[in-house]
Coordinates of C-alpha atoms in Angstrom, one line a residue:
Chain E
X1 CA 0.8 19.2 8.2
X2 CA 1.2 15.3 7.9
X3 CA -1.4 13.5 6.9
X4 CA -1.8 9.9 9.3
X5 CA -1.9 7.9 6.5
X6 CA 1.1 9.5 5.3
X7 CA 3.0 9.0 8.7
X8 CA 1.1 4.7 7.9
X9 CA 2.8 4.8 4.9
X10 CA 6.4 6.3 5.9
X11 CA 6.5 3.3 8.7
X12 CA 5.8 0.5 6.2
X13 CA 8.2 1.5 4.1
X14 CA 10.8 1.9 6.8
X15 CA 9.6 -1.9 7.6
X16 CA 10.4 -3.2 3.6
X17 CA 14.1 -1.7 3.8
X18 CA 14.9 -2.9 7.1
X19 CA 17.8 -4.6 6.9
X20 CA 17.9 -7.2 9.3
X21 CA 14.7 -8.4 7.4
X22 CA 14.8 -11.1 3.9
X23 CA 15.5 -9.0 1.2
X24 CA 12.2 -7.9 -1.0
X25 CA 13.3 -8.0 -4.0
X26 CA 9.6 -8.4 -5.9
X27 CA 6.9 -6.9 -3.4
X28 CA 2.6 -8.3 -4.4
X29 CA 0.4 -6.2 -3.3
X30 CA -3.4 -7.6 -3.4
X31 CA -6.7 -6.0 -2.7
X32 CA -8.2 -3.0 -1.7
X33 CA -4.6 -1.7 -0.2
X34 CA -3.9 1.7 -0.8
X35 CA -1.5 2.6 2.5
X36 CA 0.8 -1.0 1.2
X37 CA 0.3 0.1 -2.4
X38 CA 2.3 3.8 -1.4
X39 CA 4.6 2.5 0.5
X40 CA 5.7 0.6 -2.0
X41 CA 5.4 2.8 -4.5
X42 CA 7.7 5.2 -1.6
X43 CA 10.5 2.9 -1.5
X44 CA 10.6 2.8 -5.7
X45 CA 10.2 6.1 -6.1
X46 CA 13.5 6.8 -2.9
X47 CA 15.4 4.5 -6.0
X48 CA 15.3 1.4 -4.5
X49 CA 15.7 -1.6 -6.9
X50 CA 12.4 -3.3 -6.0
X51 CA 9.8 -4.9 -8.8
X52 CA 6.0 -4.4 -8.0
X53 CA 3.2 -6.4 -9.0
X54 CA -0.1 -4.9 -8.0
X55 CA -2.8 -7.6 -8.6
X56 CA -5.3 -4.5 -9.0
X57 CA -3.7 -2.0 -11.1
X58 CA -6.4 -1.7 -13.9
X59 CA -3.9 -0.8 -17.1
X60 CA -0.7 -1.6 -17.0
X61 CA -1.3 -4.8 -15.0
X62 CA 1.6 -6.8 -14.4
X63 CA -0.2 -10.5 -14.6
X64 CA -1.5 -11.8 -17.7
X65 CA -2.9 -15.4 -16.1
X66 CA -4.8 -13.0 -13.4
X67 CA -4.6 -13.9 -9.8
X68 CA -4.0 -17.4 -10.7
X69 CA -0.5 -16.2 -11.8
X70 CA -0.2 -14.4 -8.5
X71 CA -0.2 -17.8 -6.2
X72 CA 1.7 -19.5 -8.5
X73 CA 4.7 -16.7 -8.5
X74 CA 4.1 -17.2 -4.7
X75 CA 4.2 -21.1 -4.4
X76 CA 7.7 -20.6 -6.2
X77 CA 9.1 -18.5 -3.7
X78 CA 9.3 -15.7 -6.6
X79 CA 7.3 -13.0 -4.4
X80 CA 9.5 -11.7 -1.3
X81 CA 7.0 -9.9 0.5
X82 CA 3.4 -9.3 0.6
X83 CA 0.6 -7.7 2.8
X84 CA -2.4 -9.1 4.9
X85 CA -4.9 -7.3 7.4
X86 CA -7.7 -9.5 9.4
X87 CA -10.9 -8.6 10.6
X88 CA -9.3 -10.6 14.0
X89 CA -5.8 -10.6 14.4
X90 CA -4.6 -12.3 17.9
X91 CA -1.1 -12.4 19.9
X92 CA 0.2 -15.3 17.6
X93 CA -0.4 -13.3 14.2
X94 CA -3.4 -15.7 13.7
X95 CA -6.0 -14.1 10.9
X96 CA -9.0 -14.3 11.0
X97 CA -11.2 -12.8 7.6
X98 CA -13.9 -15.0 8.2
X99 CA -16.3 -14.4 11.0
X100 CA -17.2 -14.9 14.1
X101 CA -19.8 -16.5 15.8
X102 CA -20.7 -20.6 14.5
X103 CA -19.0 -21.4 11.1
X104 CA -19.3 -19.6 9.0
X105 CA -19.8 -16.2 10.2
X106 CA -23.1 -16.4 11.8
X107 CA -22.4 -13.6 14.6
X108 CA -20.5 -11.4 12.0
X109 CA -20.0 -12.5 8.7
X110 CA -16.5 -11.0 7.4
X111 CA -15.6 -10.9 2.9
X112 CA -13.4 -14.0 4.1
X113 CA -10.1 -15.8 3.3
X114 CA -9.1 -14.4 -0.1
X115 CA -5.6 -16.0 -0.7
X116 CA -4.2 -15.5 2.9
X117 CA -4.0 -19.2 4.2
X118 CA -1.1 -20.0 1.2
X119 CA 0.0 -16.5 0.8
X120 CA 1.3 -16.0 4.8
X121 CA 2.9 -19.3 4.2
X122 CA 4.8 -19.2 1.1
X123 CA 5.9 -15.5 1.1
X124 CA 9.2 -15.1 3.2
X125 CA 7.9 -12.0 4.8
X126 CA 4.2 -10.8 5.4
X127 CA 4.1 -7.0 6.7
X128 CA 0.4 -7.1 8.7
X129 CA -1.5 -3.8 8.4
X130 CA -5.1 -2.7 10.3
X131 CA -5.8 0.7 10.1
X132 CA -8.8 -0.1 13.1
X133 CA -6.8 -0.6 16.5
X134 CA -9.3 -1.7 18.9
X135 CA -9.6 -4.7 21.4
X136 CA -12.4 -5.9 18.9
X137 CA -9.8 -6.2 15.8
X138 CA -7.0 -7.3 17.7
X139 CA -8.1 -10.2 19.7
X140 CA -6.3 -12.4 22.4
X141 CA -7.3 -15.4 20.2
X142 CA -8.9 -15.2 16.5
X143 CA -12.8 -17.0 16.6
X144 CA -11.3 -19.0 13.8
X145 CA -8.2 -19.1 11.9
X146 CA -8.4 -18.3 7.8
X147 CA -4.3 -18.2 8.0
X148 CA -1.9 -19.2 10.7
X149 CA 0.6 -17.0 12.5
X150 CA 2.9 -20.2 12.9
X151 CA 3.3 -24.0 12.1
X152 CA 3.9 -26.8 13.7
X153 CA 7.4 -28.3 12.9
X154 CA 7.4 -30.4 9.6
X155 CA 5.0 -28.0 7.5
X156 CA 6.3 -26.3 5.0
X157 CA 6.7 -22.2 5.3
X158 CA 8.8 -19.7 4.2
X159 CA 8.1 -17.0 6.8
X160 CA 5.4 -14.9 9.0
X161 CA 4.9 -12.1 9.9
X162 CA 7.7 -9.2 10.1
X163 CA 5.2 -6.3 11.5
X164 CA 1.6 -5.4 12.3
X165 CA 1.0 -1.2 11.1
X166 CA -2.0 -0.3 13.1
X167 CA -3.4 3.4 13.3
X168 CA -1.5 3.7 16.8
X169 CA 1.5 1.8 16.9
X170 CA 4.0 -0.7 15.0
X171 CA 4.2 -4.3 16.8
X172 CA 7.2 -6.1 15.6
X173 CA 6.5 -10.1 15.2
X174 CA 9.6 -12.3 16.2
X175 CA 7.9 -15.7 15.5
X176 CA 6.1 -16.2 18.7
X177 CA 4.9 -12.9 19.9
X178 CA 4.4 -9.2 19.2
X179 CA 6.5 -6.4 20.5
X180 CA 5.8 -2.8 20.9
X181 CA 8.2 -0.9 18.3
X182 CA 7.0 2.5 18.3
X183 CA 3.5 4.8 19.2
X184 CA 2.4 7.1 16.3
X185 CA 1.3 11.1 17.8
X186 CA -1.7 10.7 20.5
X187 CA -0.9 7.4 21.9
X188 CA 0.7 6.1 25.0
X189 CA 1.9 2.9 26.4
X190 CA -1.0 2.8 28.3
X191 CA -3.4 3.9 25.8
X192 CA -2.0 0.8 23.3
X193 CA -2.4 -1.2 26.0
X194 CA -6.0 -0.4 26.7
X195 CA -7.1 -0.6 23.0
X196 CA -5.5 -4.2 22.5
X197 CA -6.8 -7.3 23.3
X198 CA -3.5 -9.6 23.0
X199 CA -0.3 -9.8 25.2
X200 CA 2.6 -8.3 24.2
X201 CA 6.4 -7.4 25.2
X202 CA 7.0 -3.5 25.4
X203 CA 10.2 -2.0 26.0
X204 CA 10.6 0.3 29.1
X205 CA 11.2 3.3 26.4
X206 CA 9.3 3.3 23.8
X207 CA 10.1 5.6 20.8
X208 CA 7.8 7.7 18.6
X209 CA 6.7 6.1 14.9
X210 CA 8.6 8.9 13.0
X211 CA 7.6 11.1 10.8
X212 CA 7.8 11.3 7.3
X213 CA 11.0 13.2 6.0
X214 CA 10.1 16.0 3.7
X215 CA 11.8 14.3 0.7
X216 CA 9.5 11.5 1.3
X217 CA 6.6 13.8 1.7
X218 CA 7.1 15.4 -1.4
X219 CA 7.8 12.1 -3.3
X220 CA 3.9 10.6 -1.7
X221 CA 2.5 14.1 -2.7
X222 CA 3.4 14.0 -6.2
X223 CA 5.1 11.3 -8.0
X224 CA 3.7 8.4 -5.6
X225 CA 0.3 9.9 -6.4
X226 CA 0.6 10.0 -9.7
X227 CA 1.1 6.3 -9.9
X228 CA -2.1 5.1 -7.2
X229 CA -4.6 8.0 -9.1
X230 CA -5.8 5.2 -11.3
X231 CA -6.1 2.4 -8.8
X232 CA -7.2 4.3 -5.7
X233 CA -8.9 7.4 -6.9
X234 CA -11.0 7.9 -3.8
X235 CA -8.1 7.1 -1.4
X236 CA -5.9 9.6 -3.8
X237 CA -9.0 12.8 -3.5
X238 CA -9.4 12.0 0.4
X239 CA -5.2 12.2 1.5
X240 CA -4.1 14.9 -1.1
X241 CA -7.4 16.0 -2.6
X242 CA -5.9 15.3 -5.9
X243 CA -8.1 13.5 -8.4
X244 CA -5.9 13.8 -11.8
X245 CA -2.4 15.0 -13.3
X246 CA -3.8 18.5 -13.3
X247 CA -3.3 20.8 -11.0
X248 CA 0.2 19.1 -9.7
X249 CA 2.7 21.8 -8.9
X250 CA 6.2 20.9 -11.1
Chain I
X1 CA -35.9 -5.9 -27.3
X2 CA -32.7 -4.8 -25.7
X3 CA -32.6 -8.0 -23.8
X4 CA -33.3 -10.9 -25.9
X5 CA -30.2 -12.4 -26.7
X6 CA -28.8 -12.4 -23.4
X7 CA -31.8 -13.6 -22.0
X8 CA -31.5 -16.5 -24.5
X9 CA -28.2 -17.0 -22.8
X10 CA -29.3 -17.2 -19.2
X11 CA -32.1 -19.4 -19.8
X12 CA -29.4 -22.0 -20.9
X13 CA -28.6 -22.2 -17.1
X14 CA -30.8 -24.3 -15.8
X15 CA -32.1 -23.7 -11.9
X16 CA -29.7 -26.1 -9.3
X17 CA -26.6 -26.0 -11.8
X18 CA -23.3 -24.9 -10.8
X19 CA -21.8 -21.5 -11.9
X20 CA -18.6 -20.5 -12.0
X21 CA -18.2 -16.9 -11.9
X22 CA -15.0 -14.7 -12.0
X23 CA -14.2 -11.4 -10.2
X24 CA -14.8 -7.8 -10.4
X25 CA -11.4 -7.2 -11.4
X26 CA -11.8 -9.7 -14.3
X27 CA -14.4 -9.3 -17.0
X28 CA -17.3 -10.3 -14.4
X29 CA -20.7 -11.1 -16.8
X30 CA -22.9 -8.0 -15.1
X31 CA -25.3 -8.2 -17.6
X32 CA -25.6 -12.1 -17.5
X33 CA -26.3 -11.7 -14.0
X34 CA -29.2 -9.3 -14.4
X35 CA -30.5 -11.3 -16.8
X36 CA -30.4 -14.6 -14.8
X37 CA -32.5 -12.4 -11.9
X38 CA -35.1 -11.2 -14.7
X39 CA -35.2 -15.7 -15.3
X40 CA -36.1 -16.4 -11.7
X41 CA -33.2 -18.9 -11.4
X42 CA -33.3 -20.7 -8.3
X43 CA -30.7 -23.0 -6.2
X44 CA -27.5 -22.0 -8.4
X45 CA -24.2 -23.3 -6.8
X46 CA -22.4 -20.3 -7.2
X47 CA -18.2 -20.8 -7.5
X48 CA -16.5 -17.8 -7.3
X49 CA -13.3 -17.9 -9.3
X50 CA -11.6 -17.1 -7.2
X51 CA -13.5 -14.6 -5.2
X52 CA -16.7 -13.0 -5.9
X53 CA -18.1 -9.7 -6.1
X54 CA -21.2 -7.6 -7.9
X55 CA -22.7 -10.3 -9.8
X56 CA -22.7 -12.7 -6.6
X57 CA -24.3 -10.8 -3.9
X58 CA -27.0 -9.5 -6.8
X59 CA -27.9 -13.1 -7.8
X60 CA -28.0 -13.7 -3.5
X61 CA -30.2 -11.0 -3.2
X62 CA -32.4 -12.2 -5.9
X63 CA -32.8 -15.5 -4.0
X64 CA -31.0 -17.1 -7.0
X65 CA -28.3 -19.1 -4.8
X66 CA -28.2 -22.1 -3.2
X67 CA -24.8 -22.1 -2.6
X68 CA -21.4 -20.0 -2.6
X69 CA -18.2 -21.8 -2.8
X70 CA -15.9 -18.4 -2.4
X71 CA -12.8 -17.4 -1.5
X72 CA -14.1 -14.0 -0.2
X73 CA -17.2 -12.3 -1.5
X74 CA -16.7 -8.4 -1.4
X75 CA -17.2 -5.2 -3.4
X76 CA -13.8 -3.9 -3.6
X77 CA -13.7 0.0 -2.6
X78 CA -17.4 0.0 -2.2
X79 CA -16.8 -2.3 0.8
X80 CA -18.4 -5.5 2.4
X81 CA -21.5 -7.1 -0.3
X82 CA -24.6 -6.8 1.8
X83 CA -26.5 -9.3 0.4
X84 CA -24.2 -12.0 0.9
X85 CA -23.3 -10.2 4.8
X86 CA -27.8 -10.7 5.2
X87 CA -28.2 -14.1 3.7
X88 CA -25.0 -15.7 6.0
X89 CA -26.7 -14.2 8.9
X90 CA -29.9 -15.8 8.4
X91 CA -28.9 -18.6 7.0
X92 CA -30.2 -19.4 3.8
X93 CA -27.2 -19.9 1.9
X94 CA -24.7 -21.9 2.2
X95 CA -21.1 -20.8 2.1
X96 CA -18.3 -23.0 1.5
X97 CA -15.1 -21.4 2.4
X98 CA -12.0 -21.9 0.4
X99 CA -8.7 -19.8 -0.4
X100 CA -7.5 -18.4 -3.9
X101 CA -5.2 -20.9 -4.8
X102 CA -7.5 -23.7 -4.0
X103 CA -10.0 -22.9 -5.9
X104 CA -7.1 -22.3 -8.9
X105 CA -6.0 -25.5 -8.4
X106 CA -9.1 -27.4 -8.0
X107 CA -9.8 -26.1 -11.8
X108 CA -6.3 -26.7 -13.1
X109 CA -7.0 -30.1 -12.2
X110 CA -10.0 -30.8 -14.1
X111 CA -8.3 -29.0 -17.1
X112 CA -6.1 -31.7 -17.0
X113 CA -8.5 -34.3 -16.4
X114 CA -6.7 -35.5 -13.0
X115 CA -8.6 -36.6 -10.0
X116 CA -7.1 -34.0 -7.4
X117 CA -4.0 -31.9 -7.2
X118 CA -1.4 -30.8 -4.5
X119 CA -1.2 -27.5 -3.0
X120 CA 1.8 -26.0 -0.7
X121 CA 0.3 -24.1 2.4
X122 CA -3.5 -23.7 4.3
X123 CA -2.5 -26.3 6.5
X124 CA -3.0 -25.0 9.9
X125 CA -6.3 -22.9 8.7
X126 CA -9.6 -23.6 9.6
X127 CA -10.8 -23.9 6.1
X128 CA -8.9 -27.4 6.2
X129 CA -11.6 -28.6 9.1
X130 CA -14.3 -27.4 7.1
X131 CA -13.5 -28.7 4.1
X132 CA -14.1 -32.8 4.1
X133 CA -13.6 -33.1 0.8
X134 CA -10.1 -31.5 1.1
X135 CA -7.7 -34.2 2.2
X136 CA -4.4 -34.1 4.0
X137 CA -1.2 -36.4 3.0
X138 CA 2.4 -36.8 4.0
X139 CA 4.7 -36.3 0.3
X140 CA 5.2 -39.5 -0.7
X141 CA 8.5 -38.0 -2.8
X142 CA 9.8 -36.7 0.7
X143 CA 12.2 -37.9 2.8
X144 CA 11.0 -36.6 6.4
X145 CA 7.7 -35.5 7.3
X146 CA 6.2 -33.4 4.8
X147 CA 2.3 -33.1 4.9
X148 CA 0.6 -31.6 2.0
X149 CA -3.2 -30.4 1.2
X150 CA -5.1 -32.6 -1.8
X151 CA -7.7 -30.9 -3.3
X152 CA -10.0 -32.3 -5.7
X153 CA -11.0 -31.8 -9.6
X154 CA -13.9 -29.0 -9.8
X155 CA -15.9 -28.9 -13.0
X156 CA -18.6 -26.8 -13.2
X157 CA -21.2 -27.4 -14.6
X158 CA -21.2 -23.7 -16.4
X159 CA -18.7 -20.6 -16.6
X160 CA -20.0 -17.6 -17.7
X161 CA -17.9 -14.5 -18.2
X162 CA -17.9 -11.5 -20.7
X163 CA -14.9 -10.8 -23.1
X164 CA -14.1 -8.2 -25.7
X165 CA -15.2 -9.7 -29.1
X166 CA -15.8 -13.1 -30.9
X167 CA -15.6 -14.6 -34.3
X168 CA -17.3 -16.2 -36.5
X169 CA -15.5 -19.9 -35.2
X170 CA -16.6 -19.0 -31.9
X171 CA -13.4 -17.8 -30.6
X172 CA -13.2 -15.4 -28.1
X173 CA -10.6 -12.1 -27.2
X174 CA -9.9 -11.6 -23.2
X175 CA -6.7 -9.7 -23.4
X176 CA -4.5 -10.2 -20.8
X177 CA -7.4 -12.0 -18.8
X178 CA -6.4 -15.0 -19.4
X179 CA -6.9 -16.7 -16.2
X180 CA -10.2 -17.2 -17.5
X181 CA -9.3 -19.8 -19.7
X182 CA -8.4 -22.0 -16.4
X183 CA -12.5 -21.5 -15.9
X184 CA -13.4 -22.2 -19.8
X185 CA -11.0 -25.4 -19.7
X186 CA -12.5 -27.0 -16.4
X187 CA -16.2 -26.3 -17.1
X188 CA -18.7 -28.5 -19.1
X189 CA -20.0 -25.7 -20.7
X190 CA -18.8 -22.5 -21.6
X191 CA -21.3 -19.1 -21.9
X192 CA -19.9 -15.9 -23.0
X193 CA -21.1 -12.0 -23.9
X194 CA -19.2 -9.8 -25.6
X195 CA -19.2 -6.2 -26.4
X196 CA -19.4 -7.1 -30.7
X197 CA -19.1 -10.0 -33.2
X198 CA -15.7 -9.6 -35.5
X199 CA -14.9 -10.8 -39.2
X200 CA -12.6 -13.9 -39.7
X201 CA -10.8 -15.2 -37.5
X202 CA -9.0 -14.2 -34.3
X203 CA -6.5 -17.0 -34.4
X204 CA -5.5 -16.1 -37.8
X205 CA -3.7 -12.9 -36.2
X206 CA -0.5 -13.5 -34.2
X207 CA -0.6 -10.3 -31.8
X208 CA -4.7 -11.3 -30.7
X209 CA -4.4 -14.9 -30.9
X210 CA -2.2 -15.4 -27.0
X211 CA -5.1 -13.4 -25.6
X212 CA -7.9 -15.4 -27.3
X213 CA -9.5 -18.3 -25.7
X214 CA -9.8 -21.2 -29.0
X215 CA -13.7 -22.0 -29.8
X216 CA -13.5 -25.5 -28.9
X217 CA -14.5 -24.6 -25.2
X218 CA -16.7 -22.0 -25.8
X219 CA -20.5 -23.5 -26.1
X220 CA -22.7 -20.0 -26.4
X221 CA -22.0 -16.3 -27.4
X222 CA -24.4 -13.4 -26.7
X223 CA -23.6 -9.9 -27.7
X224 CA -24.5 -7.7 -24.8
X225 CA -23.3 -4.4 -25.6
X226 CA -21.4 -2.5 -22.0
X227 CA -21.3 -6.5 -20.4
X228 CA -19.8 -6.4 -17.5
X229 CA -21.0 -3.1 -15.9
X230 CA -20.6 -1.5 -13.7
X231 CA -17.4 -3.5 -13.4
X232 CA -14.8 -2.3 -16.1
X233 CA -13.8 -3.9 -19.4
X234 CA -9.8 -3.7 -19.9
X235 CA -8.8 -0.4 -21.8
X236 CA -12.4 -0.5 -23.5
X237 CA -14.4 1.3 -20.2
X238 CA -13.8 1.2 -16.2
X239 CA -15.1 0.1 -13.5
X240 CA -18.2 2.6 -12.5
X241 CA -17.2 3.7 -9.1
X242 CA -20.5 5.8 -8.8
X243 CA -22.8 3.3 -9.6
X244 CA -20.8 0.8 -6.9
X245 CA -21.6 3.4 -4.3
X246 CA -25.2 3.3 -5.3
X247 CA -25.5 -0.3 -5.1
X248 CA -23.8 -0.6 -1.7
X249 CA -26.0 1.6 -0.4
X250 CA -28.8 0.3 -1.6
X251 CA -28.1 -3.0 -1.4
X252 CA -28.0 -2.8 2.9
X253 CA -32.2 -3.2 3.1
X254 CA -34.5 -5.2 1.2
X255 CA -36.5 -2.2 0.6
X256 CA -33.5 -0.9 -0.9
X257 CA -32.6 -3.8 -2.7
X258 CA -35.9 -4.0 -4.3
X259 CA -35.5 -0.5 -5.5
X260 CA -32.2 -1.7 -7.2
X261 CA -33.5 -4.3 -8.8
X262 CA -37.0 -2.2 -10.1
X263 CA -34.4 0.5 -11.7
X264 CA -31.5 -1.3 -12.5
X265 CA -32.1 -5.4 -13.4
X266 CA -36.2 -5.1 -14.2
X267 CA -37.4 -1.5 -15.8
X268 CA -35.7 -2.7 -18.8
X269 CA -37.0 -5.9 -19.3
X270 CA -40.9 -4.2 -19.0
X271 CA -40.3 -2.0 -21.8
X272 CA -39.2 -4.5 -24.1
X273 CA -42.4 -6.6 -23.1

């Protein structure tokens, strides 16, 4: 039995070593982002040579000037890849974390920005994740923009968006628009269709997310784990009702 | 009196100054916080530093705040902050938007006494319309068009943060946290708890002394035993998940939100009277 987030995970680590994509040498990951956080920790533990900085690993933590360290790394083009969600995300990769409603958030109020209007820009790939796949999340246009899907010429920018991991499908982002890359179990073309709010290409054909191998599955069940137990206790119990070292079969 | 010396400390803050305040994730002064709701401080300018969590959407609730300048204000696995979500919706805070690095840079420049400072990105964001007193220029060290965001010198008026021990020079230990001395460098004036006092002095020992922060820009200890709870303290204790959950919860009515604050921020203030 394959847990979805498990199947989440697989996919975004499928997206980090795809080739065709800028190498991700030294992968951030930021806040509250357990699904990033294990696919990462996937793609280390298949014996990929990848650094990790996870801005909210409690002991161990890699930065020792904080989150200020973080954007500066970043403004050097020293972090290959990071993550982003939105509580909007539209056909042009816009984010919104925001709100709606008048500025700033009178309608719905959302956490807002965090470091998303410099992070999409200076990080040579962004891998978009939403677990929430509904016409409300993903929006033909954003209510207002914390950080851009795309510049005008002239402004500096190292990259965009690669991908957008939602609970029913991969999109893949080629700069302008999203394409339809493959349904997770459940869904159809139709049903993708129905539950987003943008335009996007799809292919006549469009394959299943796969699943997770069983290496891989046995790798997230007990080393990968091991690793986010500390950070993401409650995410750890709820996917593989683990909640310490104990109890972990050799 | 449990609560005497950090009550000292809040009442240094007067009501309308600015605060600057850091994260969960980094030795956030719970206590402080608590103890500037027992106060009745009113109009604070909240900056969070550079986002904001527990001790922000308490002092909102409290009707402490004026105003939030914030990057995000959230509770981290506990989810959105309520009190911040209820007082945006009715309007009676104000909430000035900014991003992570902005605010970072915005304090780097009044470490270094400069006017304003460039930073890459953001352009192409909202937050730049919103933002008048963020300005827009072309490189002057470019050849073609190259347009960069300026943002200005922010000096709080106060920083307030917890940190493992001080000495006797007023010297403080943050570990690795040391992002914090960005906030102790830019502000005017410099409050800190901490879990215990310590002999001599910290700069005198070459493995504590890169994660001390030097006297000279510290203005006020308190001890306040367990500081930043429920957020965690480096190796020292962690975050309190439970008592997250609790306050989330609670924290989603006013009724609920009173109860918090009766159990939590008052009851022990009424036993030491």
């Amino acid at each position: 039995m394959i847990a979805p987030q498990e199947r989440l995970i697989a996919a975004i680590a499928r997206l980090i070593l795809d080739p065709t994509a800028p190498p991700a040498r030294h992968i951030a990951v930021g806040a509250a982002s357990p699904i990033p956080a294990a696919a990462c920790w996937l793609v280390k533990k298949l014996g990929h040579p990848v650094r990790l900085s996870l801005l909210h690993r409690p002991s161990g933590n890699p930065f020792t000037e904080g989150t200020r360290e973080l954007f500066d790394l970043a403004g050097q083009g020293r972090i290959d890849l990071f993550f982003l969600g939105g509580a909007q995300i539209d056909g042009a990769a816009n984010l919104n974390m925001i709100g709606t409603g008048a500025w700033p958030g009178t309608t719905a109020r959302f956490p807002g920005s965090f470091g998303s209007a410099f992070m999409y820009m200076m990080t040579p790939r962004t891998i978009l994740f939403r677990e929430e796949h509904t016409p409300r999340v993903l929006v033909d246009k954003v209510d207002c923009i914390s950080a851009p899907g795309t510049s005008e010429q002239g402004v500096f920018r190292r990259g965009t968006a690669q991908a957008l991991v939602t609970g029913r499908c991969v999109f893949h982002f080629d700069g302008t628009r999203f394409t339809l890359a493959s349904l997770h179990p459940g869904e159809t073309a139709e049903s993708v269709r129905a539950a987003t709010g943008f335009e996007y290409a799809a292919p006549a054909e469009i394959p299943a997310t796969p699943d997770p191998t069983e290496a891989e599955l046995a790798l997230l069940r007990g080393p990968v784990c091991d690793e986010m137990l500390e950070t993401y206790p409650e995410f750890c119990q709820r996917v593989w009702q683990r909640s310490s070292f104990e109890g972990q079969a050799a | 009196m449990p609560h005497r010396e950090i009550d000292q400390l809040a009442a240094r803050i007067p009501d309308g100054a600015s605060l600057a305040l850091p994260p969960d994730n980094s030795l956030s002064p719970g206590a402080l916080a608590r103890a500037l709701v027992r106060r009745g401080a009113r109009g604070l300018r909240l900056i969070g530093v550079p986002v904001s969590g527990y001790a922000t959407d308490l002092l909102i609730g409290a009707g402490c705040v004026a105003s939030v300048m914030t990057s995000a204000v959230t509770l981290g696995e506990a989810g959105t902050a309520p009190r911040f979500t209820a007082a945006v919706k009715a309007g009676t805070i104000e909430v000035i938007d900014a991003t992570c690095p902005a605010i970072h840079t915005a304090l780097q420049a009044a470490e270094k006494g400069a006017p304003f400072m460039p930073l890459r990105g953001v352009l192409g964001s909202d937050l730049v319309a919103h933002r008048p007193d963020w300005k827009v220029i072309q490189n002057p060290f470019a050849d073609g068009s190259d347009p960069i965001l300026l943002v200005p010198a922010l000096q709080p008026d106060f920083a307030a943060f917890h940190a493992v021990c001080a000495d006797s020079q007023g010297n403080i230990y943050v570990g690795r946290r040391r992002e914090l001395a960005t906030i102790a460098h830019a502000a005017k004036c410099s409050l800190v708890t901490v879990e215990r006092m310590v002999p001599g002095n910290l700069l005198e020992d070459e493995l504590m002394a890169p994660g001390c922060i030097n006297g000279v820009y510290i203005d006020s200890v308190a001890v306040a035993e367990r500081g930043t709870w429920p957020v965690g303290l480096l190796d020292e204790y962690p975050l309190d998940a439970a008592h997250f959950r609790e306050y989330a919860t609670l924290a989603r009515t006013d009724a609920g939100f009173a109860t918090y604050l009766e159990r939590f921020v008052h009851i022990d203030a009424r036993v030491a009277a």
